[in-house]
Every structure is written in structure tokens, then in C-alpha cells.
Amino acid sequence: MRNLLLAAVLMASAAPALAVDTLRCGSRLANVDMTAAEVLAVCGEPDYRDVWRVPGAAPGYLGAVEEWTYNRGSSQLLWVLRFRNGRLQRIDADGYGFAADAAQDCAQRGIQRGMSKYRLVAQCGEPVTKTADVVQAPVERHSRVYDPRAEYGGWETVYREEWVYNFGAARFMRIVHLDNGRVTDVEFGGRGFDAR
């Protein structure tokens, strides 16, 4: 009985990231439905801006969907703000932040399913190549990353990327798959190469 209670508590604590409607930036507040320009005026430039741009779209414009990440250090939560068509749609916490100059290791075990793109870049740097496309995917494939207990059906539009990391001729390349800015899978590629 005691083990069942412990399992229930652990499953309840594995809920998706905390979502809120307001974010405090100094003495000012950013709210859902604000424009991207208003959020910039309140919170300043984000530490990371992830633009989900359809391949071939003109640079310089806001993407149809963007995620801005604010990292305020290891003692505060990392905040992810999602914009759709230039308006703040949602505000999520993504665990605690980290020091920008902290040493990182891009080990195979270090890249986890559900990891945000910001954490991936901070840990492994920019990949040698990136590809992106907008696809229709079964809802359960994408949503499993956030809540593996839930059952879903139907289809949704997903911003799907593939990043390839090269760690030199002594190691295999690493191929990282991402859906909507979150790692969904990691696999080994061919032997890497040394930069010329």
C-alpha cells in the first residue's frame, strides 16, 4: 500500500512544465496577449530566440511561432515564452536556469528526450548542420515527451528539425531529432570528420 501511494505521488509530480499567465521582469509584468515588442520593452532581449520559420521564409520577420528563453541563473527558474503571430501565447517554466559560463559536456547520455533546444545549445553548442520542416504528425508521438501517461489521438502540425553534431574523426556524429523545440530522439550517425 505504501509503495502504491509513493508511486501515485511520483506520477503526480511528473506533470508537464508550470504554465502561468504573467511573468515578472524586474518591477514590470509581461502578460499573455502582449505583442513581442511590448515584451521586449518589459523583459529585454531573451537569452535565446528560437524561430519556427517555414523553410524559405524571408529573414527579419517574426516567425509564425517563436519561443524566447530567459535564463536568470541557477537560483531562478528558466522561463520560456511562446509567441504566435507576434503575440505572447503562453509562459512556461523549464526547470532551474544555469550559469552561462558553466562547463558543459555533450555526452550521449546528456541529451535527454524532452530537453529544450536552449538547453541543447548550451550543452552541445550549435550543430554542424540543421534541417527543418513543418509536418503533420500523430498527436501521441509529440505529446509523449511532455506526459507519457496521457492518451491522445488525431494529428497536429509540428515544427520538426534534425540537427547533426560532429565531434571529430575519433567519434561518431550524433543526430538529434526535435519536435516543436524539444528533443524527441538521439541516434548515432557515421564517423565524424576533422575540421580543415
XYZ file of N, CA and C in Angstrom:
588
model
N 0.828 -1.197 0.000
C 0.000 0.000 0.000
C 0.867 1.255 0.000
N 1.911 1.220 0.832
C 2.801 2.375 0.939
C 3.502 2.646 -0.397
N 3.912 1.568 -1.095
C 4.559 1.721 -2.394
C 3.600 2.293 -3.432
N 2.334 1.891 -3.387
C 1.345 2.438 -4.309
C 1.152 3.932 -4.088
N 1.113 4.348 -2.830
C 0.968 5.765 -2.513
C 2.174 6.554 -3.003
N 3.379 6.014 -2.787
C 4.596 6.672 -3.257
C 4.597 6.789 -4.775
N 4.186 5.729 -5.473
C 4.126 5.758 -6.935
C 3.132 6.808 -7.421
N 1.982 6.933 -6.749
C 0.985 7.940 -7.124
C 1.526 9.349 -6.949
N 2.253 9.587 -5.866
C 2.840 10.912 -5.625
C 3.883 11.224 -6.681
N 4.737 10.254 -7.023
C 5.761 10.470 -8.036
C 5.151 10.742 -9.406
N 4.078 10.036 -9.766
C 3.426 10.273 -11.046
C 2.786 11.653 -11.083
N 2.224 12.090 -10.003
C 1.617 13.419 -9.954
C 2.675 14.504 -10.072
N 3.865 14.255 -9.528
C 4.917 15.264 -9.594
C 5.589 15.310 -10.951
N 5.319 14.339 -11.836
C 5.922 14.316 -13.163
C 5.068 15.072 -14.181
N 4.245 15.977 -13.715
C 3.358 16.747 -14.590
C 4.164 17.639 -15.524
N 3.559 18.113 -16.612
C 4.246 18.997 -17.533
C 4.720 20.273 -16.843
N 5.543 21.051 -17.564
C 6.111 22.279 -17.028
C 5.022 23.219 -16.519
N 5.375 24.043 -15.548
C 4.467 25.017 -14.955
C 4.139 26.105 -15.972
N 2.869 26.340 -16.218
C 2.426 27.402 -17.128
C 1.749 28.489 -16.308
N 2.062 29.745 -16.624
C 1.469 30.889 -15.936
C 1.011 31.915 -16.973
N 0.260 32.924 -16.548
C -0.216 33.968 -17.453
C 0.590 35.251 -17.357
N 1.426 35.367 -16.313
C 2.181 36.594 -16.066
C 3.602 36.258 -15.651
N 4.563 37.055 -16.126
C 5.966 36.893 -15.753
C 6.501 38.223 -15.270
N 7.111 38.226 -14.079
C 7.709 39.450 -13.537
C 9.098 39.632 -14.134
N 9.341 40.799 -14.706
C 10.648 41.189 -15.231
C 11.047 42.467 -14.498
N 11.850 42.319 -13.448
C 12.187 43.474 -12.610
C 10.929 43.938 -11.900
N 10.579 45.206 -12.088
C 9.389 45.750 -11.447
C 8.174 45.759 -12.381
N 8.328 45.190 -13.582
C 7.246 45.205 -14.565
C 6.757 43.786 -14.847
N 5.599 43.689 -15.472
C 4.991 42.387 -15.761
C 4.793 42.196 -17.258
N 5.101 40.975 -17.730
C 4.752 40.565 -19.095
C 3.551 39.647 -18.982
N 2.534 39.887 -19.805
C 1.285 39.122 -19.740
C 1.001 38.439 -21.066
N 0.297 37.315 -20.991
C -0.197 36.659 -22.189
C -1.025 37.672 -22.975
N -0.926 37.639 -24.293
C -1.589 38.522 -25.265
C -0.822 39.808 -25.550
N 0.310 40.058 -24.861
C 1.130 41.221 -25.208
C 1.809 40.975 -26.560
N 2.150 42.046 -27.271
C 2.896 41.899 -28.513
C 4.361 41.612 -28.184
N 5.089 41.084 -29.156
C 6.512 40.798 -28.969
C 7.268 42.085 -28.616
N 6.920 43.191 -29.238
C 7.578 44.471 -28.950
C 7.334 44.901 -27.507
N 6.117 44.712 -26.993
C 5.818 45.059 -25.601
C 6.621 44.191 -24.638
N 6.751 42.901 -24.946
C 7.535 42.013 -24.089
C 9.000 42.426 -24.106
N 9.541 42.796 -25.263
C 10.927 43.285 -25.336
C 11.114 44.523 -24.465
N 10.133 45.429 -24.473
C 10.225 46.642 -23.664
C 10.207 46.322 -22.170
N 9.480 45.279 -21.772
C 9.346 44.914 -20.364
C 10.505 44.035 -19.892
N 10.856 43.014 -20.673
C 11.818 41.996 -20.228
C 13.187 42.085 -20.895
N 13.303 42.854 -21.954
C 14.577 42.934 -22.669
C 14.755 41.756 -23.614
N 15.928 41.701 -24.252
C 16.234 40.619 -25.181
C 16.324 39.287 -24.446
N 15.773 38.233 -25.026
C 15.890 36.917 -24.395
C 17.309 36.375 -24.534
N 17.639 35.376 -23.723
C 18.936 34.714 -23.834
C 18.995 33.837 -25.080
N 17.836 33.372 -25.524
C 17.779 32.529 -26.714
C 16.453 32.759 -27.406
N 16.517 32.921 -28.717
C 15.306 33.123 -29.511
C 15.232 31.997 -30.540
N 14.204 31.178 -30.460
C 14.006 30.053 -31.364
C 12.853 30.395 -32.299
N 13.173 30.584 -33.575
C 12.168 30.967 -34.569
C 11.761 29.730 -35.356
N 10.483 29.405 -35.329
C 9.971 28.265 -36.078
C 9.492 28.781 -37.430
N 10.441 29.044 -38.272
C 10.167 29.642 -39.579
C 10.009 28.540 -40.617
N 8.999 28.655 -41.429
C 8.811 27.724 -42.527
C 9.995 27.882 -43.472
N 10.629 26.778 -43.898
C 11.767 26.893 -44.805
C 11.431 27.762 -46.011
N 12.342 28.663 -46.348
C 12.152 29.569 -47.467
C 11.521 30.905 -47.085
N 11.123 31.091 -45.826
C 10.520 32.355 -45.394
C 11.585 33.449 -45.336
N 11.171 34.672 -45.536
C 12.100 35.806 -45.551
C 12.664 36.073 -44.156
N 13.980 36.284 -44.044
C 14.566 36.612 -42.738
C 14.171 38.025 -42.298
N 14.259 38.276 -40.994
C 13.957 39.609 -40.481
C 12.546 39.763 -39.957
N 11.650 38.904 -40.352
C 10.275 38.951 -39.870
C 10.130 38.010 -38.676
N 9.178 38.314 -37.796
C 8.868 37.381 -36.724
C 8.342 36.100 -37.352
N 8.725 34.972 -36.795
C 8.211 33.708 -37.282
C 6.763 33.541 -36.861
N 6.051 32.642 -37.531
C 4.674 32.370 -37.135
C 4.640 31.927 -35.674
N 5.674 31.157 -35.259
C 5.827 30.757 -33.864
C 7.267 31.027 -33.460
N 7.450 31.620 -32.285
C 8.775 31.826 -31.708
C 8.726 31.457 -30.237
N 9.839 30.914 -29.739
C 10.000 30.692 -28.311
C 11.198 31.487 -27.847
N 10.977 32.302 -26.821
C 12.050 33.097 -26.233
C 12.351 32.515 -24.862
N 13.641 32.322 -24.578
C 14.044 31.752 -23.294
C 14.809 32.791 -22.494
N 14.405 32.953 -21.245
C 15.080 33.857 -20.306
C 15.716 33.016 -19.212
N 17.043 33.076 -19.124
C 17.813 32.324 -18.135
C 18.354 33.323 -17.121
N 17.849 33.270 -15.913
C 18.250 34.226 -14.869
C 19.186 33.601 -13.850
N 19.835 32.505 -14.212
C 20.814 31.880 -13.339
C 20.283 30.664 -12.621
N 21.184 29.986 -11.917
C 20.875 28.695 -11.313
C 19.935 28.768 -10.115
N 19.709 29.944 -9.561
C 18.822 30.040 -8.403
C 17.396 30.451 -8.786
N 17.151 30.648 -10.087
C 15.824 31.044 -10.543
C 15.368 30.141 -11.682
N 14.064 30.130 -11.903
C 13.504 29.301 -12.973
C 13.878 29.851 -14.339
N 14.000 28.940 -15.294
C 14.217 29.283 -16.688
C 12.832 29.467 -17.299
N 12.566 30.592 -17.935
C 11.236 30.878 -18.466
C 11.234 30.820 -19.980
N 10.235 30.140 -20.552
C 10.077 30.019 -21.995
C 8.767 30.703 -22.377
N 8.868 31.704 -23.237
C 7.696 32.453 -23.692
C 7.425 32.078 -25.140
N 6.218 31.594 -25.421
C 5.862 31.220 -26.792
C 4.979 32.290 -27.403
N 5.389 32.739 -28.582
C 4.645 33.730 -29.355
C 4.057 33.061 -30.582
N 2.853 33.449 -30.925
C 2.230 33.015 -32.176
C 1.744 34.266 -32.882
N 2.218 34.449 -34.108
C 1.868 35.620 -34.917
C 2.109 36.930 -34.164
N 3.257 36.997 -33.467
C 3.669 38.237 -32.816
C 3.036 38.533 -31.474
N 2.210 37.623 -30.936
C 1.567 37.827 -29.632
C 1.978 36.725 -28.676
N 2.194 37.103 -27.416
C 2.571 36.143 -26.390
C 1.401 35.207 -26.127
N 1.631 33.918 -26.364
C 0.562 32.925 -26.246
C 0.617 32.191 -24.917
N 1.852 31.850 -24.444
C 1.969 31.125 -23.180
C 3.330 31.368 -22.558
N 3.379 31.172 -21.238
C 4.601 31.346 -20.446
C 4.788 30.065 -19.644
N 5.928 29.384 -19.838
C 6.206 28.126 -19.149
C 7.530 28.198 -18.407
N 7.610 27.535 -17.265
C 8.874 27.349 -16.551
C 9.495 26.052 -17.059
N 10.817 26.053 -17.238
C 11.528 24.869 -17.739
C 12.651 24.510 -16.772
N 12.288 24.256 -15.523
C 13.298 23.900 -14.523
C 14.144 25.103 -14.156
N 15.187 24.853 -13.383
C 16.066 25.951 -12.976
C 17.044 26.285 -14.082
N 17.437 27.545 -14.113
C 18.415 28.013 -15.077
C 19.804 27.531 -14.711
N 20.814 28.121 -15.338
C 22.192 27.720 -15.098
C 23.094 28.895 -15.439
N 24.318 28.852 -14.911
C 25.296 29.895 -15.201
C 25.723 29.764 -16.654
N 25.778 30.882 -17.356
C 26.117 30.863 -18.777
C 27.521 30.328 -19.024
N 28.436 30.496 -18.065
C 29.822 30.069 -18.256
C 30.106 28.700 -17.633
N 29.067 27.963 -17.225
C 29.256 26.645 -16.615
C 29.773 25.658 -17.662
N 30.728 24.819 -17.271
C 31.277 23.819 -18.182
C 30.199 22.800 -18.526
N 30.074 22.469 -19.794
C 29.064 21.518 -20.245
C 29.738 20.373 -20.993
N 29.128 19.210 -20.966
C 29.626 18.040 -21.666
C 28.503 17.516 -22.542
N 28.812 17.318 -23.802
C 27.794 16.851 -24.740
C 27.894 15.342 -24.907
N 27.728 14.616 -23.826
C 27.770 13.159 -23.867
C 26.439 12.621 -24.381
N 26.464 11.407 -24.928
C 25.244 10.776 -25.426
C 24.169 10.742 -24.349
N 24.553 10.400 -23.115
C 23.580 10.319 -22.028
C 23.078 11.697 -21.611
N 23.828 12.743 -21.935
C 23.452 14.085 -21.517
C 22.318 14.679 -22.330
N 22.077 14.153 -23.519
C 20.987 14.645 -24.363
C 19.769 13.777 -24.069
N 18.760 14.382 -23.465
C 17.583 13.643 -22.992
C 16.340 14.014 -23.792
N 15.444 13.048 -23.949
C 14.145 13.339 -24.565
C 13.430 14.399 -23.735
N 12.812 15.346 -24.417
C 12.100 16.417 -23.733
C 12.964 17.628 -23.455
N 14.277 17.520 -23.634
C 15.207 18.630 -23.391
C 14.890 19.780 -24.358
N 14.906 21.008 -23.843
C 14.625 22.163 -24.702
C 15.809 22.454 -25.612
N 15.524 23.111 -26.713
C 16.571 23.475 -27.670
C 17.602 24.393 -27.020
N 17.166 25.275 -26.149
C 18.090 26.174 -25.452
C 19.086 25.387 -24.607
N 18.597 24.401 -23.861
C 19.493 23.569 -23.046
C 20.434 22.750 -23.934
N 19.949 22.272 -25.073
C 20.781 21.518 -26.006
C 21.915 22.389 -26.545
N 21.604 23.611 -26.964
C 22.638 24.520 -27.483
C 23.625 24.886 -26.391
N 23.137 25.117 -25.172
C 24.040 25.459 -24.067
C 24.982 24.304 -23.751
N 24.500 23.083 -23.892
C 25.291 21.911 -23.555
C 26.215 21.477 -24.690
N 25.742 21.534 -25.935
C 26.486 20.971 -27.063
C 26.934 22.006 -28.090
N 26.468 23.238 -27.981
C 26.787 24.241 -28.993
C 25.889 24.086 -30.210
N 26.207 24.827 -31.257
C 25.439 24.749 -32.497
C 25.871 23.513 -33.282
N 24.932 22.864 -33.960
C 25.281 21.689 -34.762
C 26.003 22.097 -36.047
N 26.599 21.098 -36.719
C 27.270 21.363 -37.982
C 26.247 21.573 -39.100
N 25.096 20.883 -39.036
C 24.009 21.099 -39.991
C 22.670 21.048 -39.272
N 21.686 21.736 -39.884
C 20.308 21.733 -39.384
C 19.384 21.602 -40.586
N 18.333 20.838 -40.426
C 17.246 20.830 -41.402
C 15.950 21.033 -40.631
N 14.963 21.635 -41.293
C 13.683 21.902 -40.633
C 12.558 21.779 -41.642
N 11.398 21.383 -41.146
C 10.217 21.310 -41.976
C 8.994 21.349 -41.069
N 7.879 21.692 -41.629
C 6.607 21.668 -40.914
C 5.848 20.461 -41.438
N 5.464 19.556 -40.522
C 4.821 18.304 -40.916
C 3.565 18.069 -40.083
N 2.748 17.152 -40.555
C 1.608 16.668 -39.778
C 2.054 15.395 -39.090
N 1.866 15.294 -37.777
C 2.298 14.125 -37.017
C 1.186 13.689 -36.081
N 1.158 12.388 -35.762
C 0.180 11.926 -34.769
C 0.406 12.648 -33.450
N -0.640 13.057 -32.801
C -0.535 13.805 -31.556
C 0.231 13.023 -30.511
N 0.020 11.714 -30.412
C 0.674 10.952 -29.361
C 2.194 10.945 -29.496
N 2.755 11.008 -30.694
C 4.211 10.996 -30.854
C 4.834 12.228 -30.232
N 4.303 13.377 -30.516
C 4.864 14.625 -29.995
C 4.569 14.797 -28.499
N 3.355 14.499 -28.082
C 2.946 14.794 -26.717
C 3.542 13.850 -25.688
N 4.001 12.677 -26.115
C 4.617 11.742 -25.177
C 5.793 12.371 -24.447
N 6.482 13.299 -25.105
C 7.635 13.954 -24.488
C 7.213 14.673 -23.219
N 6.038 15.257 -23.214
C 5.589 16.059 -22.077
C 4.856 15.238 -21.031
N 4.025 14.272 -21.435
C 3.257 13.492 -20.473
C 3.057 12.088 -21.027
N 3.978 11.163 -20.697
C 3.908 9.824 -21.281
C 2.685 9.019 -20.837
N 1.977 9.461 -19.810
C 0.808 8.730 -19.309
C -0.459 9.058 -20.077
N -0.461 10.168 -20.788
C -1.684 10.623 -21.451
C -1.932 9.842 -22.743
N -3.197 9.736 -23.114
C -3.560 9.107 -24.376
C -4.109 10.185 -25.294
N -3.618 10.188 -26.531
C -4.012 11.211 -27.486
C -4.411 10.551 -28.797
N -5.070 11.292 -29.616
C -5.426 10.811 -30.942
C -5.424 11.981 -31.905
N -5.498 11.699 -33.180
C -5.554 12.750 -34.176
C -4.174 13.206 -34.631
N -4.161 14.332 -35.330
C -2.948 14.865 -35.941
C -2.755 16.314 -35.531
N -1.512 16.768 -35.569
C -1.209 18.167 -35.294
C -0.056 18.618 -36.175
N 0.063 19.930 -36.362
C 1.169 20.499 -37.111
C 2.377 20.602 -36.190
N 3.515 20.072 -36.643
C 4.735 20.006 -35.838
C 5.879 20.656 -36.606
N 6.668 21.479 -35.906
C 7.895 22.038 -36.471
C 8.999 21.030 -36.161
N 9.419 20.272 -37.162
C 10.353 19.159 -36.969
C 11.736 19.538 -37.503
N 12.754 19.264 -36.671
C 14.133 19.563 -37.053
C 15.021 18.347 -36.867
N 16.119 18.337 -37.613
C 17.160 17.347 -37.423
C 18.488 18.106 -37.350
N 19.195 17.940 -36.229
C 20.491 18.577 -36.028
C 21.555 17.505 -36.023
N 22.672 17.763 -36.693
C 23.783 16.812 -36.726
C 25.001 17.455 -36.083
N 25.558 16.759 -35.097
C 26.759 17.210 -34.391
C 27.957 16.382 -34.835
N 29.067 17.070 -35.118
C 30.326 16.427 -35.492
C 31.325 16.656 -34.367
N 31.867 15.566 -33.812
C 32.838 15.668 -32.721
C 34.223 15.199 -33.146
N 34.492 15.193 -34.455
C 35.813 14.826 -34.957
C 35.868 13.381 -35.429
N 36.998 13.044 -36.106
C 37.160 11.738 -36.748
C 37.212 10.583 -35.747
N 37.502 10.863 -34.486
C 37.607 9.798 -33.484
C 36.246 9.380 -32.918
N 35.181 10.106 -33.267
C 33.860 9.799 -32.703
C 32.814 9.755 -33.809
N 31.706 9.121 -33.503
C 30.589 9.107 -34.446
C 29.818 10.416 -34.336
N 29.220 10.836 -35.459
C 28.352 12.003 -35.430
C 27.104 11.649 -34.638
N 26.463 12.653 -34.118
C 25.244 12.458 -33.350
C 24.114 13.186 -34.069
N 23.007 12.497 -34.295
C 21.843 13.070 -34.979
C 20.747 13.252 -33.938
N 20.314 14.503 -33.773
C 19.308 14.839 -32.761
C 18.038 15.271 -33.487
N 16.921 14.633 -33.150
C 15.617 14.974 -33.728
C 14.855 15.822 -32.707
N 14.224 16.896 -33.214
C 13.460 17.793 -32.350
C 12.082 18.021 -32.949
N 11.063 18.056 -32.100
C 9.708 18.453 -32.490
C 9.328 19.641 -31.622
N 8.921 20.733 -32.253
C 8.488 21.940 -31.547
C 9.483 22.358 -30.464
N 10.775 22.339 -30.814
C 11.815 22.837 -29.916
C 12.208 21.911 -28.788
N 11.779 20.635 -28.815
C 12.104 19.657 -27.777
C 12.719 18.419 -28.412
N 13.739 17.856 -27.774
C 14.400 16.651 -28.273
C 13.434 15.476 -28.197
N 13.287 14.758 -29.312
C 12.442 13.564 -29.336
C 13.254 12.289 -29.493
N 14.466 12.391 -30.081
C 15.264 11.186 -30.309
C 16.714 11.591 -30.582
N 17.642 10.690 -30.225
C 19.069 10.877 -30.500
C 19.595 9.572 -31.056
N 20.369 9.658 -32.137
C 20.955 8.456 -32.723
C 22.365 8.752 -33.206
N 23.145 7.687 -33.410
C 24.490 7.832 -33.941
C 24.436 7.878 -35.460
N 25.306 8.712 -36.047
C 25.461 8.756 -37.490
C 26.766 8.088 -37.863
N 27.310 8.434 -39.027
C 28.583 7.901 -39.481
C 29.740 8.501 -38.704
N 30.935 8.064 -39.040
C 32.146 8.573 -38.389
C 32.261 10.061 -38.666
N 32.646 10.812 -37.650
C 32.814 12.259 -37.802
C 34.045 12.592 -38.627
N 34.344 13.876 -38.737
C 35.486 14.331 -39.530
C 36.159 15.477 -38.800
N 37.449 15.644 -39.082
C 38.211 16.745 -38.503
C 38.064 17.977 -39.370
N 37.902 19.139 -38.731
C 37.743 20.393 -39.466
C 39.029 20.698 -40.230
N 38.897 21.295 -41.405
C 40.072 21.635 -42.220
C 40.445 23.060 -42.040
